[in-house]
Coordinates of C-alpha atoms in Angstrom, one line a residue:
M28 CA 93.6 75.5 17.9
A29 CA 92.7 72.9 15.3
T30 CA 89.2 71.7 14.8
L31 CA 88.9 67.9 14.6
T32 CA 86.5 65.8 12.6
A33 CA 85.6 62.2 13.3
S34 CA 87.8 60.9 10.4
Q35 CA 90.9 62.4 12.1
F36 CA 90.6 60.2 15.3
N37 CA 93.8 58.0 14.9
S38 CA 97.1 57.9 16.6
T39 CA 95.3 58.5 19.9
G40 CA 96.0 59.0 23.6
N41 CA 94.1 59.0 26.9
I42 CA 93.2 61.8 29.4
S43 CA 92.0 61.0 32.9
G44 CA 91.6 62.8 36.2
L45 CA 89.5 63.5 39.2
K46 CA 86.7 66.1 39.8
F47 CA 87.3 66.8 43.5
N48 CA 85.7 68.7 46.3
D49 CA 88.2 71.4 47.0
I50 CA 87.1 72.1 50.5
N51 CA 89.7 74.8 51.3
A52 CA 89.4 76.2 47.8
N53 CA 93.2 76.2 47.4
G54 CA 93.2 74.6 43.9
R55 CA 95.0 71.5 45.1
L56 CA 93.8 68.0 45.7
D57 CA 94.6 67.6 49.4
P58 CA 94.3 64.5 51.6
N59 CA 90.7 63.8 52.7
E60 CA 89.3 65.8 49.7
S61 CA 87.0 63.5 47.9
G62 CA 85.7 63.2 44.3
L63 CA 82.5 64.8 43.1
P64 CA 80.2 62.5 41.1
N65 CA 77.8 63.4 38.3
F66 CA 79.8 66.4 36.9
T67 CA 79.8 66.6 33.1
I68 CA 83.4 67.1 31.8
Y69 CA 83.9 67.8 28.1
L70 CA 86.6 68.6 25.6
D71 CA 85.9 72.0 24.3
I72 CA 87.2 71.3 20.8
N73 CA 86.1 74.7 19.4
N74 CA 86.9 76.5 22.7
N75 CA 83.7 78.4 22.8
G76 CA 82.9 77.7 26.5
S77 CA 79.9 75.5 25.7
L78 CA 79.4 71.7 25.2
D79 CA 78.5 71.4 21.5
F80 CA 77.3 68.4 19.4
N81 CA 80.0 65.8 18.7
E82 CA 82.3 67.2 21.4
P83 CA 83.5 64.4 23.7
A84 CA 81.9 64.4 27.1
N85 CA 82.1 62.3 30.2
I86 CA 80.2 62.2 33.5
T87 CA 82.2 61.7 36.7
N88 CA 81.7 58.4 38.4
N89 CA 80.9 57.9 42.1
F90 CA 84.5 58.7 43.0
G91 CA 84.7 61.8 40.8
G92 CA 86.8 60.1 38.1
Y93 CA 86.6 60.8 34.5
L94 CA 88.3 59.3 31.4
F95 CA 88.6 60.2 27.7
N96 CA 90.0 57.2 25.8
N97 CA 91.5 57.1 22.3
V98 CA 91.6 60.8 21.9
P99 CA 93.3 61.9 18.7
A100 CA 96.6 63.6 19.1
N101 CA 95.9 67.3 19.6
T102 CA 95.7 70.1 22.2
Y103 CA 92.5 70.2 24.2
V104 CA 90.7 72.5 26.6
I105 CA 88.9 70.5 29.3
R106 CA 85.8 72.2 30.7
E107 CA 82.9 71.3 33.0
I108 CA 79.3 72.2 33.1
Q109 CA 79.0 74.2 36.3
Q110 CA 76.6 72.9 38.9
P111 CA 74.6 75.2 41.2
G112 CA 76.3 76.0 44.5
F113 CA 79.8 75.1 43.1
F114 CA 82.5 77.1 41.6
Q115 CA 85.7 75.9 40.0
T116 CA 88.9 76.4 42.1
T117 CA 91.4 75.3 39.5
P118 CA 92.3 76.9 36.2
T119 CA 90.6 75.3 33.2
P120 CA 93.1 72.6 32.0
T121 CA 94.7 72.7 28.5
V122 CA 96.4 69.4 27.6
N123 CA 98.5 68.3 24.7
V124 CA 97.7 64.7 23.6
T125 CA 100.4 62.9 21.6
P126 CA 100.1 59.5 20.0
G127 CA 100.1 56.8 22.6
S128 CA 100.1 59.3 25.5
N129 CA 98.2 58.6 28.7
L130 CA 97.7 61.9 30.6
T131 CA 96.6 61.2 34.2
N132 CA 95.8 63.3 37.3
I133 CA 94.3 66.1 35.2
N134 CA 92.4 67.0 38.4
I135 CA 89.8 69.8 38.5
G136 CA 88.7 71.3 41.8
N137 CA 85.3 72.6 42.8
S138 CA 84.1 73.9 46.1
E139 CA 80.7 73.8 47.6
N140 CA 81.7 75.3 50.9
V141 CA 82.4 78.7 49.6
N142 CA 79.8 80.7 47.7
N143 CA 81.1 81.3 44.2
R144 CA 79.5 84.8 44.3
G145 CA 80.6 87.8 46.3
S146 CA 78.9 91.0 47.6
I147 CA 79.7 94.6 48.2
S148 CA 78.0 96.7 50.9
G149 CA 78.5 99.8 53.0
I150 CA 77.1 103.2 53.7
K151 CA 76.8 106.3 51.7
F152 CA 77.4 109.0 54.3
N153 CA 77.5 112.8 54.8
D154 CA 81.2 113.4 55.3
T155 CA 80.8 116.7 57.2
N156 CA 84.4 117.0 58.1
T157 CA 85.5 115.9 54.6
N158 CA 88.1 113.5 56.0
G159 CA 86.9 110.6 53.9
R160 CA 86.0 108.5 56.9
L161 CA 82.6 107.6 58.4
D162 CA 82.9 109.3 61.8
P163 CA 80.6 109.2 64.8
G164 CA 77.8 111.7 64.3
E165 CA 78.0 111.6 60.5
N166 CA 74.7 110.5 59.0
G167 CA 73.9 108.3 56.0
L168 CA 72.6 109.8 52.8
Q169 CA 69.3 108.4 51.4
D170 CA 68.1 107.9 47.8
I171 CA 71.5 108.1 46.1
T172 CA 72.0 105.8 43.1
L173 CA 75.2 103.7 43.1
Y174 CA 76.2 101.4 40.2
L175 CA 79.0 99.1 39.1
D176 CA 80.7 100.6 36.1
L177 CA 81.3 97.4 34.1
N178 CA 82.7 99.2 31.0
Q179 CA 84.5 101.8 33.1
N180 CA 83.3 104.7 31.0
G181 CA 82.2 106.8 34.0
F182 CA 78.5 106.6 33.1
F183 CA 75.6 104.5 34.3
D184 CA 74.8 102.4 31.3
E185 CA 72.0 99.9 30.6
G186 CA 72.9 96.5 32.1
E187 CA 75.1 97.8 34.8
P188 CA 74.0 96.8 38.3
P189 CA 72.5 99.7 40.3
T190 CA 71.3 100.1 43.8
I191 CA 69.7 103.0 45.8
T192 CA 70.8 103.9 49.3
G193 CA 68.4 103.3 52.1
V194 CA 67.1 105.6 54.8
N195 CA 70.4 105.4 56.7
G196 CA 72.6 105.5 53.5
E197 CA 73.0 101.7 53.5
Y198 CA 73.5 99.9 50.1
S199 CA 74.6 96.5 48.8
F200 CA 75.4 94.6 45.6
R201 CA 74.9 90.9 46.0
D202 CA 75.4 87.7 44.0
L203 CA 78.3 89.2 42.1
P204 CA 80.5 87.0 40.0
P205 CA 84.2 87.1 40.8
N206 CA 85.6 90.2 39.1
T207 CA 87.1 93.6 39.6
Y208 CA 84.5 96.3 39.9
I209 CA 84.5 100.1 39.9
L210 CA 81.8 101.4 42.2
R211 CA 80.4 104.8 41.1
E212 CA 77.5 107.1 42.0
V213 CA 75.1 109.2 40.2
S214 CA 76.0 112.4 42.1
P215 CA 73.1 114.2 43.7
P216 CA 72.8 117.9 43.1
D217 CA 74.9 120.1 45.3
F218 CA 77.0 117.2 46.6
D219 CA 80.6 116.2 46.0
Q220 CA 82.3 112.9 46.7
T221 CA 85.0 112.9 49.4
T222 CA 86.3 109.4 48.7
P223 CA 87.6 108.1 45.4
D224 CA 85.5 105.6 43.4
P225 CA 86.3 102.3 45.0
I226 CA 88.0 99.6 42.8
L227 CA 87.0 96.3 44.3
N228 CA 88.2 92.8 43.7
V229 CA 85.3 90.4 44.3
T230 CA 86.5 86.8 44.9
P231 CA 84.3 83.8 45.5
G232 CA 82.4 84.2 48.7
S233 CA 83.9 87.6 49.5
N234 CA 81.8 90.2 51.3
L235 CA 83.4 93.6 50.9
T236 CA 82.4 96.5 53.1
V237 CA 83.0 100.0 51.6
N238 CA 81.7 103.3 52.9
I239 CA 81.6 106.2 50.4
G240 CA 81.6 109.8 51.6
N241 CA 79.8 112.7 50.1
V242 CA 79.6 116.2 51.4
S243 CA 77.3 119.0 50.3
N244 CA 79.2 121.3 48.0
R245 CA 77.2 124.0 49.7
G246 CA 77.9 125.6 53.0
E247 CA 76.1 127.6 55.6
I248 CA 76.7 130.5 58.0
S249 CA 74.9 131.2 61.2
G250 CA 75.1 133.2 64.4
I251 CA 73.3 135.7 66.6
K252 CA 72.8 139.5 66.2
F253 CA 73.0 140.8 69.7
N254 CA 72.8 144.0 71.8
D255 CA 76.4 144.6 72.8
T256 CA 75.5 146.7 75.8
N257 CA 79.1 146.9 77.0
T258 CA 80.4 147.6 73.5
N259 CA 83.2 145.0 73.8
G260 CA 82.3 143.2 70.6
R261 CA 81.6 139.9 72.4
L262 CA 78.3 138.1 73.2
D263 CA 78.4 138.2 77.0
P264 CA 76.0 136.6 79.5
G265 CA 72.9 138.8 79.8
E266 CA 73.3 140.4 76.4
N267 CA 70.1 139.8 74.4
G268 CA 69.6 139.1 70.7
L269 CA 68.1 141.7 68.4
Q270 CA 65.1 140.7 66.4
D271 CA 63.9 141.8 62.9
I272 CA 67.3 143.1 61.7
T273 CA 68.1 142.4 58.0
L274 CA 71.5 140.8 57.3
Y275 CA 72.7 140.1 53.7
L276 CA 75.7 138.7 51.8
D277 CA 77.2 141.6 49.9
L278 CA 78.2 139.7 46.8
N279 CA 79.4 142.8 44.8
Q280 CA 80.9 144.4 47.9
N281 CA 79.3 147.8 47.3
G282 CA 77.9 148.1 50.8
F283 CA 74.2 147.9 49.7
L284 CA 71.6 145.1 49.6
D285 CA 71.1 144.7 45.9
Q286 CA 68.7 142.5 44.0
G287 CA 69.9 138.9 44.0
E288 CA 72.0 139.2 47.1
P289 CA 70.9 136.7 49.8
P290 CA 69.1 138.4 52.8
T291 CA 67.9 137.0 56.1
I292 CA 66.0 138.6 59.0
T293 CA 67.0 137.8 62.6
G294 CA 64.7 135.8 64.7
I295 CA 63.1 136.5 68.1
N296 CA 66.5 135.8 69.9
G297 CA 68.6 137.4 67.2
E298 CA 69.4 134.1 65.5
Y299 CA 70.1 134.1 61.8
S300 CA 71.4 131.7 59.1
F301 CA 72.4 131.6 55.5
R302 CA 72.1 128.1 54.0
D303 CA 72.8 126.3 50.7
L304 CA 75.7 128.6 49.9
P305 CA 78.1 127.8 47.0
P306 CA 81.7 127.8 48.0
N307 CA 82.9 131.5 48.0
T308 CA 84.2 134.3 50.2
Y309 CA 81.3 136.3 51.5
I310 CA 81.1 139.7 53.3
L311 CA 78.2 139.7 55.8
R312 CA 76.6 143.1 56.3
E313 CA 73.4 144.5 57.9
I314 CA 70.9 147.1 57.3
S315 CA 71.4 149.0 60.5
P316 CA 68.2 149.8 62.4
P317 CA 67.6 153.4 63.4
G318 CA 69.4 154.3 66.5
F319 CA 71.8 151.4 66.4
A320 CA 75.5 151.1 65.4
T321 CA 77.7 148.0 64.9
T322 CA 80.4 147.3 67.4
T323 CA 82.0 144.5 65.3
P324 CA 83.5 144.7 61.8
D325 CA 81.6 143.1 58.9
P326 CA 82.6 139.4 58.9
I327 CA 84.5 138.1 55.9
L328 CA 83.8 134.4 55.6
N329 CA 85.3 131.6 53.4
V330 CA 82.6 129.0 52.7
T331 CA 84.0 125.7 51.6
P332 CA 82.0 122.6 50.4
G333 CA 80.0 121.3 53.3
S334 CA 81.3 123.9 55.8
N335 CA 79.0 124.9 58.6
I336 CA 80.3 128.2 60.0
T337 CA 78.7 128.9 63.3
N338 CA 78.9 131.5 66.1
I339 CA 79.3 134.4 63.7
N340 CA 77.9 136.7 66.2
I341 CA 77.4 140.3 65.1
S342 CA 77.0 143.0 67.7
N343 CA 75.0 146.2 67.7
V344 CA 74.5 148.8 70.3
N345 CA 72.0 151.5 70.5
N346 CA 73.8 154.5 69.2
R347 CA 71.7 156.6 71.4
G348 CA 72.3 157.1 75.1
Q349 CA 70.4 158.3 78.2
I350 CA 70.9 160.3 81.3
S351 CA 69.0 159.9 84.5
G352 CA 69.1 161.0 88.1
T353 CA 67.3 162.8 90.9
K354 CA 66.6 166.4 91.6
F355 CA 66.9 166.5 95.4
N356 CA 66.5 168.8 98.4
D357 CA 70.1 169.3 99.5
T358 CA 69.2 170.3 103.0
N359 CA 72.8 170.3 104.2
T360 CA 74.0 172.1 101.1
N361 CA 76.9 169.6 100.6
G362 CA 76.1 168.8 97.0
I363 CA 75.6 165.1 97.7
F364 CA 72.3 163.2 97.7
D365 CA 72.4 162.0 101.3
P366 CA 70.0 159.6 103.1
G367 CA 67.0 161.4 104.3
E368 CA 67.1 164.1 101.6
L369 CA 64.0 164.0 99.5
G370 CA 63.4 164.5 95.8
L371 CA 61.9 167.7 94.4
S372 CA 59.0 167.2 92.0
D373 CA 57.8 169.4 89.1
I374 CA 61.2 171.1 88.4
T375 CA 62.0 171.6 84.7
L376 CA 65.4 170.4 83.6
Y377 CA 66.7 170.8 80.0
L378 CA 69.7 170.1 77.8
D379 CA 71.3 173.4 76.9
L380 CA 72.4 172.6 73.4
N381 CA 73.5 176.1 72.5
Q382 CA 75.0 176.8 75.9
N383 CA 73.2 180.1 76.3
G384 CA 71.7 179.3 79.7
F385 CA 68.1 179.4 78.5
L386 CA 65.6 176.7 77.6
D387 CA 65.2 177.4 73.8
E388 CA 62.8 175.8 71.3
G389 CA 64.2 172.4 70.3
E390 CA 66.2 171.8 73.4
P391 CA 65.1 168.6 75.2
P392 CA 63.2 169.3 78.5
T393 CA 62.0 167.0 81.2
I394 CA 60.0 167.6 84.4
T395 CA 61.0 165.8 87.6
G396 CA 58.7 163.2 89.0
V397 CA 57.1 162.8 92.4
N398 CA 60.4 161.6 93.9
G399 CA 62.5 164.1 91.9
E400 CA 63.5 161.5 89.3
Y401 CA 64.2 162.6 85.8
S402 CA 65.6 161.1 82.6
F403 CA 66.7 162.1 79.1
L404 CA 66.3 159.2 76.7
D405 CA 67.3 158.4 73.1
L406 CA 70.1 160.9 73.0
P407 CA 72.6 161.1 70.0
P408 CA 76.2 160.8 71.1
N409 CA 77.3 164.3 72.2
T410 CA 78.4 166.3 75.2
Y411 CA 75.4 167.8 77.1
T412 CA 75.0 170.4 79.8
I413 CA 72.0 169.9 82.0
R414 CA 70.4 173.0 83.4
E415 CA 67.2 173.8 85.2
N416 CA 64.5 176.4 85.2
Q417 CA 65.1 177.7 88.7
A418 CA 62.2 177.0 90.9
P419 CA 61.1 180.1 92.9
N420 CA 63.0 180.5 96.2
F421 CA 65.4 177.7 95.4
D422 CA 69.1 177.8 94.6
Q423 CA 71.2 175.0 93.0
T424 CA 73.9 173.4 95.3
T425 CA 75.6 171.4 92.5
P426 CA 77.1 172.8 89.3
D427 CA 75.3 172.2 86.0
P428 CA 76.3 168.6 85.0
I429 CA 78.3 168.3 81.8
I430 CA 77.8 164.8 80.5
N431 CA 79.5 162.9 77.6
V432 CA 76.9 160.5 76.0
T433 CA 78.4 157.7 74.0
P434 CA 76.6 155.1 71.9
G435 CA 74.5 152.8 74.1
S436 CA 75.6 154.6 77.3
N437 CA 73.2 154.7 80.2
I438 CA 74.5 157.4 82.5
T439 CA 72.7 157.2 85.9
D440 CA 72.8 158.9 89.2
V441 CA 73.4 162.4 87.8
N442 CA 71.8 163.9 90.9
I443 CA 71.3 167.7 91.1
G444 CA 70.9 169.4 94.4
N445 CA 68.7 172.4 95.2
V446 CA 68.1 174.1 98.5
S447 CA 65.5 176.7 99.4
N448 CA 67.0 180.2 99.1
R449 CA 64.7 181.3 101.9
G450 CA 65.1 180.9 105.6
Q451 CA 63.1 181.2 108.7
I452 CA 63.4 182.4 112.3
N453 CA 61.4 181.2 115.3
G454 CA 61.5 181.3 119.0
I455 CA 59.4 182.2 122.2
K456 CA 58.4 185.4 123.7
F457 CA 58.6 184.5 127.4
N458 CA 57.9 186.0 130.8
D459 CA 61.4 186.5 132.2
G460 CA 60.3 186.4 135.8
N461 CA 63.9 186.7 137.2
A462 CA 64.9 189.2 134.6
N463 CA 68.1 187.3 133.7
G464 CA 67.5 187.3 129.9
I465 CA 67.3 183.5 129.8
L466 CA 64.3 181.3 129.3
D467 CA 64.4 179.3 132.5
L468 CA 62.5 176.2 133.5
G469 CA 59.0 177.3 134.7
E470 CA 59.0 180.6 132.7
N471 CA 56.0 180.8 130.5
G472 CA 55.4 182.2 127.0
L473 CA 53.6 185.5 126.5
D474 CA 50.8 185.6 124.0
N475 CA 49.5 188.4 121.8
F476 CA 52.9 190.2 121.5
T477 CA 53.5 191.8 118.1
L478 CA 57.1 191.1 116.8
Y479 CA 58.4 192.5 113.5
L480 CA 61.5 192.6 111.4
D481 CA 62.7 196.2 111.4
L482 CA 63.9 196.3 107.8
N483 CA 64.8 200.0 107.9
N484 CA 66.1 199.8 111.5
N485 CA 64.0 202.8 112.6
S486 CA 62.6 201.0 115.6
L487 CA 59.1 201.3 114.2
L488 CA 56.7 198.8 112.6
D489 CA 56.3 200.3 109.2
I490 CA 54.1 199.2 106.3
G491 CA 55.6 196.3 104.5
E492 CA 57.7 195.1 107.3
P493 CA 57.1 191.4 108.3
A494 CA 55.1 191.1 111.5
T495 CA 53.8 188.2 113.6
I496 CA 51.8 187.8 116.8
T497 CA 52.9 185.3 119.5
D498 CA 50.5 182.4 120.1
E499 CA 49.1 181.2 123.4
F500 CA 52.5 179.6 124.3
G501 CA 54.5 182.7 123.2
F502 CA 55.7 181.0 120.1
Y503 CA 56.5 183.1 117.0
S504 CA 58.0 182.5 113.6
F505 CA 59.1 184.4 110.5
E506 CA 59.1 182.2 107.4
D507 CA 60.1 182.5 103.7
L508 CA 62.8 185.1 104.4
P509 CA 65.2 186.1 101.7
P510 CA 68.8 185.8 102.8
N511 CA 69.6 188.9 104.8
T512 CA 70.5 190.2 108.3
Y513 CA 67.3 191.0 110.3
T514 CA 66.7 192.8 113.6
I515 CA 63.7 191.5 115.5
R516 CA 61.8 194.1 117.5
E517 CA 58.6 194.1 119.4
V518 CA 55.7 196.5 119.8
Q519 CA 56.1 197.2 123.5
K520 CA 53.1 196.4 125.7
F521 CA 52.1 198.6 128.6
G522 CA 53.5 197.3 131.9
F523 CA 56.2 195.1 130.3
S524 CA 59.8 195.7 129.8
Q525 CA 62.2 193.7 127.5
T526 CA 64.9 191.8 129.3
T527 CA 66.9 190.7 126.2
A528 CA 68.4 192.8 123.5
D529 CA 66.7 193.0 120.1
P530 CA 68.0 189.9 118.3
V531 CA 70.0 190.5 115.1
V532 CA 69.8 187.4 113.0
D533 CA 71.7 186.4 109.8
V534 CA 69.4 184.4 107.5
T535 CA 71.2 182.3 104.8
P536 CA 69.6 180.2 102.1
G537 CA 67.7 177.3 103.6
S538 CA 68.5 178.2 107.2
D539 CA 66.0 177.4 109.9
I540 CA 67.0 179.5 112.9
N541 CA 65.4 178.3 116.1
N542 CA 65.3 179.4 119.8
V543 CA 65.6 183.1 119.1
N544 CA 63.9 183.7 122.5
I545 CA 62.9 187.2 123.6
G546 CA 62.3 187.9 127.3
N547 CA 59.9 190.4 128.9
F548 CA 58.9 190.9 132.5
S549 CA 55.9 192.7 134.1
E550 CA 56.7 196.0 135.7
F551 CA 53.7 195.4 138.0
L552 CA 55.9 192.7 139.8
F553 CA 59.3 194.5 139.7
N554 CA 60.3 198.1 140.3
S555 CA 63.4 198.0 138.1
L556 CA 65.2 196.1 135.4
T557 CA 68.8 196.1 134.5
A558 CA 69.2 196.1 130.7
E559 CA 71.9 194.1 129.1
A560 CA 74.0 194.7 126.0
S561 CA 72.2 193.7 122.8
P562 CA 73.6 190.4 121.4
I563 CA 73.7 189.4 117.7
V564 CA 72.0 186.1 117.4
A565 CA 73.3 183.8 114.7
T566 CA 72.8 180.2 113.8
D567 CA 73.8 177.9 116.6
N568 CA 74.1 174.1 116.9
S569 CA 70.3 173.8 117.2
S570 CA 69.7 175.4 113.8
N571 CA 68.2 173.3 111.1
L572 CA 69.0 174.1 107.5
G573 CA 66.6 172.9 104.9
F574 CA 63.6 173.6 102.7
F575 CA 60.2 174.5 103.9

């Protein structure tokens, strides 16, 4: 474009127009849009964007009109001096003045109803699900620097507008001239952006809202180390966490916790976590505590940026087991612990590891408690035979239990029956007044009669043969008798004759044989007695089997 000097002003033309208030900012002079007075309009002869000395200028009149008369033929750029609160809504006019031309309606619009600056605002947020959207529950990220990359070189340079996100991740750029901006961030350590750098066209008065997502490029793993009492590999209601167990990420996959591999120790409820993990695939292992074995495989976990992998629950079970039960007095010898049957205390039970039937050194023993209760705890998985050191005068009524102990098993109610291997006999020596051999109502006992068990069956009371003397009611008893068949005889008293045959009694283990009654009558009251055949007395319905 040519530069004019004052001597070149000849062959002139005119330029005129209106500086108008472009209320709707559409760049056209619409009806009811009025002129703007006191705007300086000038011909930018050197096209430098500034009003220089000797460049023609004009101030709009009260109606917004301006006029340049006698302008030398040339091409001119018509500019204005911007006034605060206004922006130009029409392109800067370029006009061609020819000799004698009169260029009119070169109208220039300005608007005071629309701010000629714009703004950008939004939230820098933690995009935990990495979907690029600000979702409910996703929080803002504080203290992150954002900037407008004016030269588009990808770096924050001097003179480029910055801002720092607030406590909730909020940010804003205000009073921006209309332009196209690229919004970038100074990425914080361990975070990646989940949305592209926004490219934003700021127009006069625009207020753009743009949320920018970031996600930690680290991840985390968490869960519970629990006591899998039913060994099903799942954390079930009632299963408790295991405290103070070391877990680690086996980076080199050698099955050992090596220096530099991340460890953690489970909390009071078995909870654990690994945080700030770079994206990778991890094998999670444990240092198994003594007496415990895992019931779930070692988890293999793919950690991606921002991932929060939860409920990686790892089960352990005590790899020891236990056996418990009751040593009981099996009074009815049925091998079942029935109501009313009592426990037997102070009996030694043991696990016969070498199956030789003896309690050897190193074999676990236990002694039954006051109610016959016993237990073997902390047993390695194995098959065990439980035996007892037989108590004197007792026999076992149940076979030796053979128990398979598995990891974590708690085997209860392994009850072992015993019964006294001794028996007893009791009855009454009575005055058989009618000599019928039966203890009838009104017949009294005879005291001070000596009865004995005729072991050699010679009808004499010999040394070593059990003897007893009837009490004031005629009652007698023989107790603690080994199983055998016994003949009960009496040492005959002068003036008495026996009216019942000598009882022959079969004593079995634990038997309590009652009502073995023996009749006598006084020869002073009767002249004769008819003897009866000797019966063999055995246990009847009134017998009571049990321990004594």
